[in-house]
């Protein structure tokens, strides 16, 4: 297992920023700096934007809330209300974003994203969170249920993301909840109890998809609650990985995109060039090949609909789906606090 690409990305992560076009700073997840995802921007300006990286949504929010300056940030949908409520972002002018009209309505259906005050969030990419597993060590019957994460046979052989949203999506699904916009106290408690059981099997919490891929490739972990990109990285290195999106209890999906930061240090015009490049249909192939995610526009998805990676990692499944759409901010903070307790062994 060479992990050349993963190692390169980890080297980038060790640096505070990837400097290029100084007139646009993008605060993003590592891996999204691949130019094929925003080739139109490179074609127009001759270089990529300057990138700074983060490992999870809450880390990114805390950094910009503490004064870090960027022009655009790439949160997932459940974080948008935090940016809005904190007064950190301003609306997008969709008259400058022609492809906005081509966004898949299913990915843009939230009053958190757009309201009478304007358009606060441009969905650009979406993916799945499901069970990545070693096809040579994990039998099919064990993958029929999410309870593989609490099965004593897998003690010390599992990994979960160090991401409150994703672990709670898993815990809710495992305890019969498929809509986290309406969670009762009883359902929260049941999910927390299940997550405490799952914690007993965890060898390590992964901080980013490259971390997860390394854990699995090393043989330390055989089962992980994974995004598409972790699976892509393992496939690139010929690791025997499967992606189970249809256990009895189901799997999860998420939507991410860009917010326009107030008082960004760079060029507002280039921020729109960047978003327009992201939304070009040709960006869909770069996004799929690099990260394994789907594109937010209908035209973009049309260009990749026959790709095997779409069928395996993004296609419809005969199982429940918990969509990680914006939920109650107070519930999200409660989940975050409880997850920290669980990781600490309480």
Coordinates of C-alpha atoms in Angstrom, one line a residue:
X1 CA 0.0 0.0 0.0
X2 CA 1.8 3.2 -1.2
X3 CA -0.7 5.8 -0.1
X4 CA 1.2 8.4 -2.2
X5 CA -1.8 10.6 -2.6
X6 CA -2.8 10.4 1.0
X7 CA 0.7 11.1 2.2
X8 CA 0.8 14.2 -0.1
X9 CA -2.4 15.5 1.3
X10 CA -1.3 14.9 4.9
X11 CA 1.8 16.9 4.1
X12 CA -0.4 19.7 2.9
X13 CA -2.4 19.4 6.1
X14 CA 0.8 20.0 8.1
X15 CA 1.1 23.5 6.5
X16 CA -1.2 26.4 7.5
X17 CA -2.1 27.2 3.9
X18 CA -1.4 26.3 0.2
X19 CA -0.4 29.6 -1.3
X20 CA -1.4 30.4 -4.9
X21 CA -3.7 33.3 -6.0
X22 CA -3.4 35.8 -3.2
X23 CA -6.6 37.5 -4.1
X24 CA -8.8 34.6 -3.0
X25 CA -8.5 32.6 0.2
X26 CA -10.6 29.4 0.4
X27 CA -10.9 27.7 3.8
X28 CA -11.7 24.1 3.0
X29 CA -11.4 20.4 3.8
X30 CA -8.1 18.9 2.5
X31 CA -8.4 17.3 -0.8
X32 CA -10.7 19.8 -2.4
X33 CA -7.7 21.9 -3.7
X34 CA -7.6 19.6 -6.7
X35 CA -7.8 22.0 -9.7
X36 CA -10.0 19.7 -11.8
X37 CA -12.9 20.6 -9.4
X38 CA -12.7 24.3 -10.3
X39 CA -10.8 24.2 -13.6
X40 CA -12.7 27.2 -14.9
X41 CA -11.1 29.4 -12.2
X42 CA -7.6 28.2 -13.1
X43 CA -8.3 28.8 -16.8
X44 CA -9.4 32.4 -16.1
X45 CA -6.8 33.4 -13.6
X46 CA -3.9 31.2 -14.3
X47 CA -3.6 29.7 -10.8
X48 CA -5.6 28.1 -8.0
X49 CA -6.8 30.1 -5.0
X50 CA -4.9 30.2 -1.8
X51 CA -6.1 27.4 0.5
X52 CA -6.2 26.9 4.2
X53 CA -7.4 23.7 5.6
X54 CA -9.5 22.3 8.5
X55 CA -10.4 18.8 9.8
X56 CA -14.0 19.2 10.8
X57 CA -16.8 21.7 10.6
X58 CA -16.7 22.8 14.2
X59 CA -13.0 23.5 14.0
X60 CA -13.6 25.6 10.9
X61 CA -16.3 27.6 12.6
X62 CA -14.3 28.2 15.7
X63 CA -11.4 29.5 13.7
X64 CA -13.3 32.0 11.6
X65 CA -15.3 33.1 14.7
X66 CA -12.0 33.8 16.4
X67 CA -10.9 36.1 13.6
X68 CA -9.3 33.9 10.9
X69 CA -9.9 35.7 7.5
X70 CA -11.1 33.8 4.4
X71 CA -13.2 34.8 1.4
X72 CA -15.2 31.6 1.2
X73 CA -15.7 28.6 3.5
X74 CA -17.0 25.1 2.7
X75 CA -19.2 23.9 5.5
X76 CA -21.8 21.2 5.4
X77 CA -25.5 22.1 5.6
X78 CA -26.1 21.7 9.4
X79 CA -23.5 24.4 10.1
X80 CA -25.0 27.2 8.0
X81 CA -27.3 28.5 10.7
X82 CA -24.3 28.9 13.0
X83 CA -22.5 31.1 10.5
X84 CA -25.7 33.1 9.9
X85 CA -26.5 33.5 13.6
X86 CA -22.9 34.6 14.3
X87 CA -23.1 37.3 11.6
X88 CA -20.1 35.9 9.8
X89 CA -21.5 35.6 6.3
X90 CA -23.4 37.7 3.8
X91 CA -25.8 36.6 1.1
X92 CA -24.7 35.5 -2.4
X93 CA -25.8 37.6 -5.4
X94 CA -27.3 34.8 -7.5
X95 CA -27.6 37.1 -10.5
X96 CA -23.8 36.5 -10.7
X97 CA -24.2 32.7 -10.4
X98 CA -25.9 31.5 -13.6
X99 CA -25.9 27.8 -12.7
X100 CA -27.8 28.5 -9.5
X101 CA -31.0 27.8 -11.4
X102 CA -29.7 24.3 -12.2
X103 CA -29.1 23.2 -8.6
X104 CA -30.9 20.0 -7.8
X105 CA -33.9 21.2 -5.8
X106 CA -33.5 18.2 -3.4
X107 CA -30.2 19.6 -2.3
X108 CA -31.3 23.2 -1.9
X109 CA -34.6 22.8 -0.1
X110 CA -34.1 24.6 3.2
X111 CA -35.0 28.0 4.6
X112 CA -31.6 28.0 6.3
X113 CA -30.0 28.2 2.8
X114 CA -32.2 30.9 1.4
X115 CA -34.9 33.2 2.8
X116 CA -36.2 36.7 2.4
X117 CA -32.8 38.0 3.5
X118 CA -31.1 36.3 0.5
X119 CA -29.2 33.2 -0.5
X120 CA -26.8 32.2 2.3
X121 CA -25.4 28.9 1.1
X122 CA -24.6 27.5 -2.4
X123 CA -24.7 23.6 -2.3
X124 CA -21.9 22.3 -4.4
X125 CA -21.3 18.6 -3.3
X126 CA -23.0 15.8 -1.6
X127 CA -22.1 12.3 -0.4
X128 CA -22.9 9.3 1.8
X129 CA -21.8 8.1 5.2
X130 CA -22.0 4.4 5.4
X131 CA -20.0 1.3 6.4
X132 CA -16.5 0.8 4.8
X133 CA -15.2 -2.6 5.5
X134 CA -12.4 -5.0 4.6
X135 CA -14.0 -7.4 2.1
X136 CA -11.5 -10.1 2.9
X137 CA -12.1 -10.1 6.7
X138 CA -15.7 -9.0 7.2
X139 CA -18.4 -11.6 6.2
X140 CA -21.6 -10.3 4.4
X141 CA -23.9 -11.5 7.2
X142 CA -22.1 -9.2 9.7
X143 CA -22.8 -6.2 7.4
X144 CA -26.6 -6.7 7.5
X145 CA -27.0 -4.4 10.6
X146 CA -25.3 -1.3 12.0
X147 CA -25.0 -3.3 15.2
X148 CA -21.7 -4.5 13.8
X149 CA -20.3 -1.4 15.5
X150 CA -21.4 -2.8 18.9
X151 CA -20.7 -6.5 18.2
X152 CA -18.2 -7.8 20.7
X153 CA -16.5 -9.7 17.9
X154 CA -15.3 -6.3 16.5
X155 CA -13.9 -4.9 19.7
X156 CA -10.9 -2.9 18.8
X157 CA -11.5 -3.3 15.1
X158 CA -13.8 -0.4 14.3
X159 CA -13.3 3.3 13.7
X160 CA -15.7 6.2 13.9
X161 CA -15.3 9.8 12.6
X162 CA -14.3 12.4 15.1
X163 CA -17.4 14.3 13.9
X164 CA -20.4 14.8 16.1
X165 CA -22.8 15.0 13.1
X166 CA -21.7 11.8 11.6
X167 CA -21.6 9.7 14.7
X168 CA -25.1 10.9 15.8
X169 CA -26.4 10.1 12.3
X170 CA -25.1 6.6 12.9
X171 CA -26.5 6.3 16.4
X172 CA -29.9 7.6 15.4
X173 CA -30.2 5.2 12.5
X174 CA -29.1 2.3 14.7
X175 CA -31.9 3.1 17.2
X176 CA -34.6 3.6 14.6
X177 CA -34.5 7.3 13.9
X178 CA -34.3 8.4 10.2
X179 CA -35.2 12.1 10.6
X180 CA -33.1 14.1 13.0
X181 CA -35.2 17.3 12.7
X182 CA -37.6 15.9 15.2
X183 CA -35.8 14.0 17.9
X184 CA -37.4 13.4 21.3
X185 CA -35.5 13.3 24.6
X186 CA -36.1 9.5 24.7
X187 CA -34.7 9.1 21.2
X188 CA -31.6 11.2 22.1
X189 CA -31.0 9.1 25.2
X190 CA -31.4 5.8 23.3
X191 CA -28.9 7.0 20.6
X192 CA -26.5 8.2 23.3
X193 CA -26.6 4.8 25.0
X194 CA -26.0 3.0 21.7
X195 CA -23.1 5.3 21.0
X196 CA -21.5 4.5 24.3
X197 CA -21.6 0.8 23.4
X198 CA -20.1 1.6 20.0
X199 CA -17.3 3.5 21.7
X200 CA -16.2 0.3 23.5
X201 CA -15.3 -1.2 20.1
X202 CA -13.4 1.8 18.7
X203 CA -9.7 1.4 18.0
X204 CA -9.5 5.1 17.0
X205 CA -11.6 8.0 15.9
X206 CA -10.5 9.2 12.5
X207 CA -9.9 12.9 12.0
X208 CA -10.1 13.0 8.2
X209 CA -10.6 10.5 5.4
X210 CA -6.9 10.0 4.9
X211 CA -6.6 9.1 8.5
X212 CA -9.4 6.6 8.2
X213 CA -7.8 5.1 5.1
X214 CA -4.4 4.7 6.9
X215 CA -6.1 3.0 9.8
X216 CA -7.7 0.4 7.5
X217 CA -4.7 -0.1 5.3
X218 CA -2.5 -0.7 8.3
X219 CA -4.8 -3.6 9.4
X220 CA -5.6 -1.8 12.6
X221 CA -9.3 -1.4 11.6
X222 CA -11.6 -3.6 9.6
X223 CA -14.8 -1.6 9.8
X224 CA -15.4 2.2 9.7
X225 CA -18.3 4.6 9.5
X226 CA -17.0 6.4 6.4
X227 CA -17.5 9.1 3.8
X228 CA -17.1 8.3 0.1
X229 CA -13.6 9.8 0.0
X230 CA -12.2 7.4 2.5
X231 CA -13.3 4.6 0.2
X232 CA -11.9 6.3 -2.9
X233 CA -8.5 6.6 -1.3
X234 CA -8.5 2.9 -0.3
X235 CA -9.5 1.9 -3.8
X236 CA -6.7 3.9 -5.3
X237 CA -4.3 1.8 -3.4
X238 CA -6.0 -1.5 -4.2
X239 CA -7.1 -2.1 -0.7
X240 CA -10.0 -4.7 -0.5
X241 CA -12.7 -2.2 0.5
X242 CA -16.5 -2.4 0.3
X243 CA -19.1 0.3 1.0
X244 CA -22.3 -1.0 2.6
X245 CA -25.0 1.6 2.2
X246 CA -28.0 -0.7 2.8
X247 CA -27.8 -2.3 6.2
X248 CA -31.3 -2.9 7.7
X249 CA -31.2 0.3 9.7
X250 CA -29.9 2.4 6.7
X251 CA -27.2 4.9 6.1
X252 CA -26.8 8.7 5.8
X253 CA -26.3 11.4 3.3
X254 CA -24.9 14.9 3.6
X255 CA -24.8 18.2 1.6
X256 CA -21.9 20.7 1.6
X257 CA -21.3 24.0 -0.1
X258 CA -19.9 27.5 0.2
X259 CA -20.7 30.5 2.3
X260 CA -19.6 34.0 1.5
X261 CA -17.7 35.5 4.4
X262 CA -18.2 39.1 5.4
X263 CA -15.2 41.4 5.0
X264 CA -13.2 38.8 3.2
X265 CA -9.6 39.9 2.5
X266 CA -9.6 39.1 -1.2
X267 CA -11.6 39.8 -4.4
X268 CA -15.3 39.4 -4.3
X269 CA -15.3 39.0 -8.1
X270 CA -12.9 36.1 -7.8
X271 CA -15.1 34.5 -5.2
X272 CA -17.9 34.4 -7.8
X273 CA -15.5 33.1 -10.4
X274 CA -14.6 30.3 -8.0
X275 CA -18.2 29.3 -7.3
X276 CA -19.1 29.4 -11.0
X277 CA -16.2 27.2 -11.8
X278 CA -17.4 24.7 -9.1
X279 CA -20.8 24.6 -10.6
X280 CA -19.7 24.0 -14.2
X281 CA -20.8 20.5 -15.4
X282 CA -17.2 19.5 -16.1
X283 CA -16.4 19.9 -12.4
X284 CA -18.5 16.9 -11.6
X285 CA -16.0 14.4 -13.0
X286 CA -13.1 16.0 -11.1
X287 CA -15.1 16.0 -7.9
X288 CA -16.1 12.3 -8.4
X289 CA -12.7 11.1 -9.3
X290 CA -10.9 13.0 -6.5
X291 CA -13.3 12.8 -3.6
X292 CA -16.1 10.4 -4.7
X293 CA -18.8 12.9 -4.2
X294 CA -21.8 13.9 -6.3
X295 CA -22.2 17.3 -7.9
X296 CA -25.0 19.7 -6.9
X297 CA -26.2 20.6 -10.4
X298 CA -28.5 18.5 -12.6
X299 CA -26.2 19.1 -15.6
X300 CA -23.2 18.1 -13.6
X301 CA -24.7 14.8 -12.4
X302 CA -25.9 14.1 -16.0
X303 CA -22.2 13.9 -17.1
X304 CA -21.3 11.3 -14.5
X305 CA -24.5 9.3 -14.1
X306 CA -23.1 6.2 -15.8
X307 CA -19.9 6.1 -13.7
X308 CA -19.4 3.0 -11.5
X309 CA -18.5 5.2 -8.6
X310 CA -21.9 6.9 -8.8
X311 CA -23.7 3.6 -8.9
X312 CA -21.7 2.2 -6.0
X313 CA -21.4 5.2 -3.7
X314 CA -24.2 7.6 -4.6
X315 CA -27.0 5.6 -6.2
X316 CA -30.3 4.9 -4.6
X317 CA -30.5 2.1 -2.1
X318 CA -33.2 -0.1 -0.7
X319 CA -32.8 1.0 2.9
X320 CA -33.6 4.0 5.2
X321 CA -31.7 7.2 4.7
X322 CA -31.0 9.8 7.3
X323 CA -30.3 13.1 5.5
X324 CA -28.0 15.4 7.4
X325 CA -30.0 18.5 6.6
X326 CA -30.1 21.5 8.9
X327 CA -31.4 20.6 12.3
X328 CA -32.1 22.4 15.6
X329 CA -28.9 24.2 16.6
X330 CA -29.6 23.6 20.3
X331 CA -29.9 19.9 19.6
X332 CA -26.7 19.9 17.6
X333 CA -24.9 21.6 20.5
X334 CA -26.3 19.0 22.9
X335 CA -25.1 16.2 20.6
X336 CA -21.7 17.8 20.4
X337 CA -21.3 18.0 24.2
X338 CA -22.6 14.5 24.7
X339 CA -20.2 13.1 22.1
X340 CA -17.2 14.7 23.9
X341 CA -18.3 13.0 27.1
X342 CA -18.6 9.7 25.3
X343 CA -15.1 9.9 23.8
X344 CA -13.8 10.7 27.3
X345 CA -15.3 7.5 28.6
X346 CA -18.3 9.0 30.5

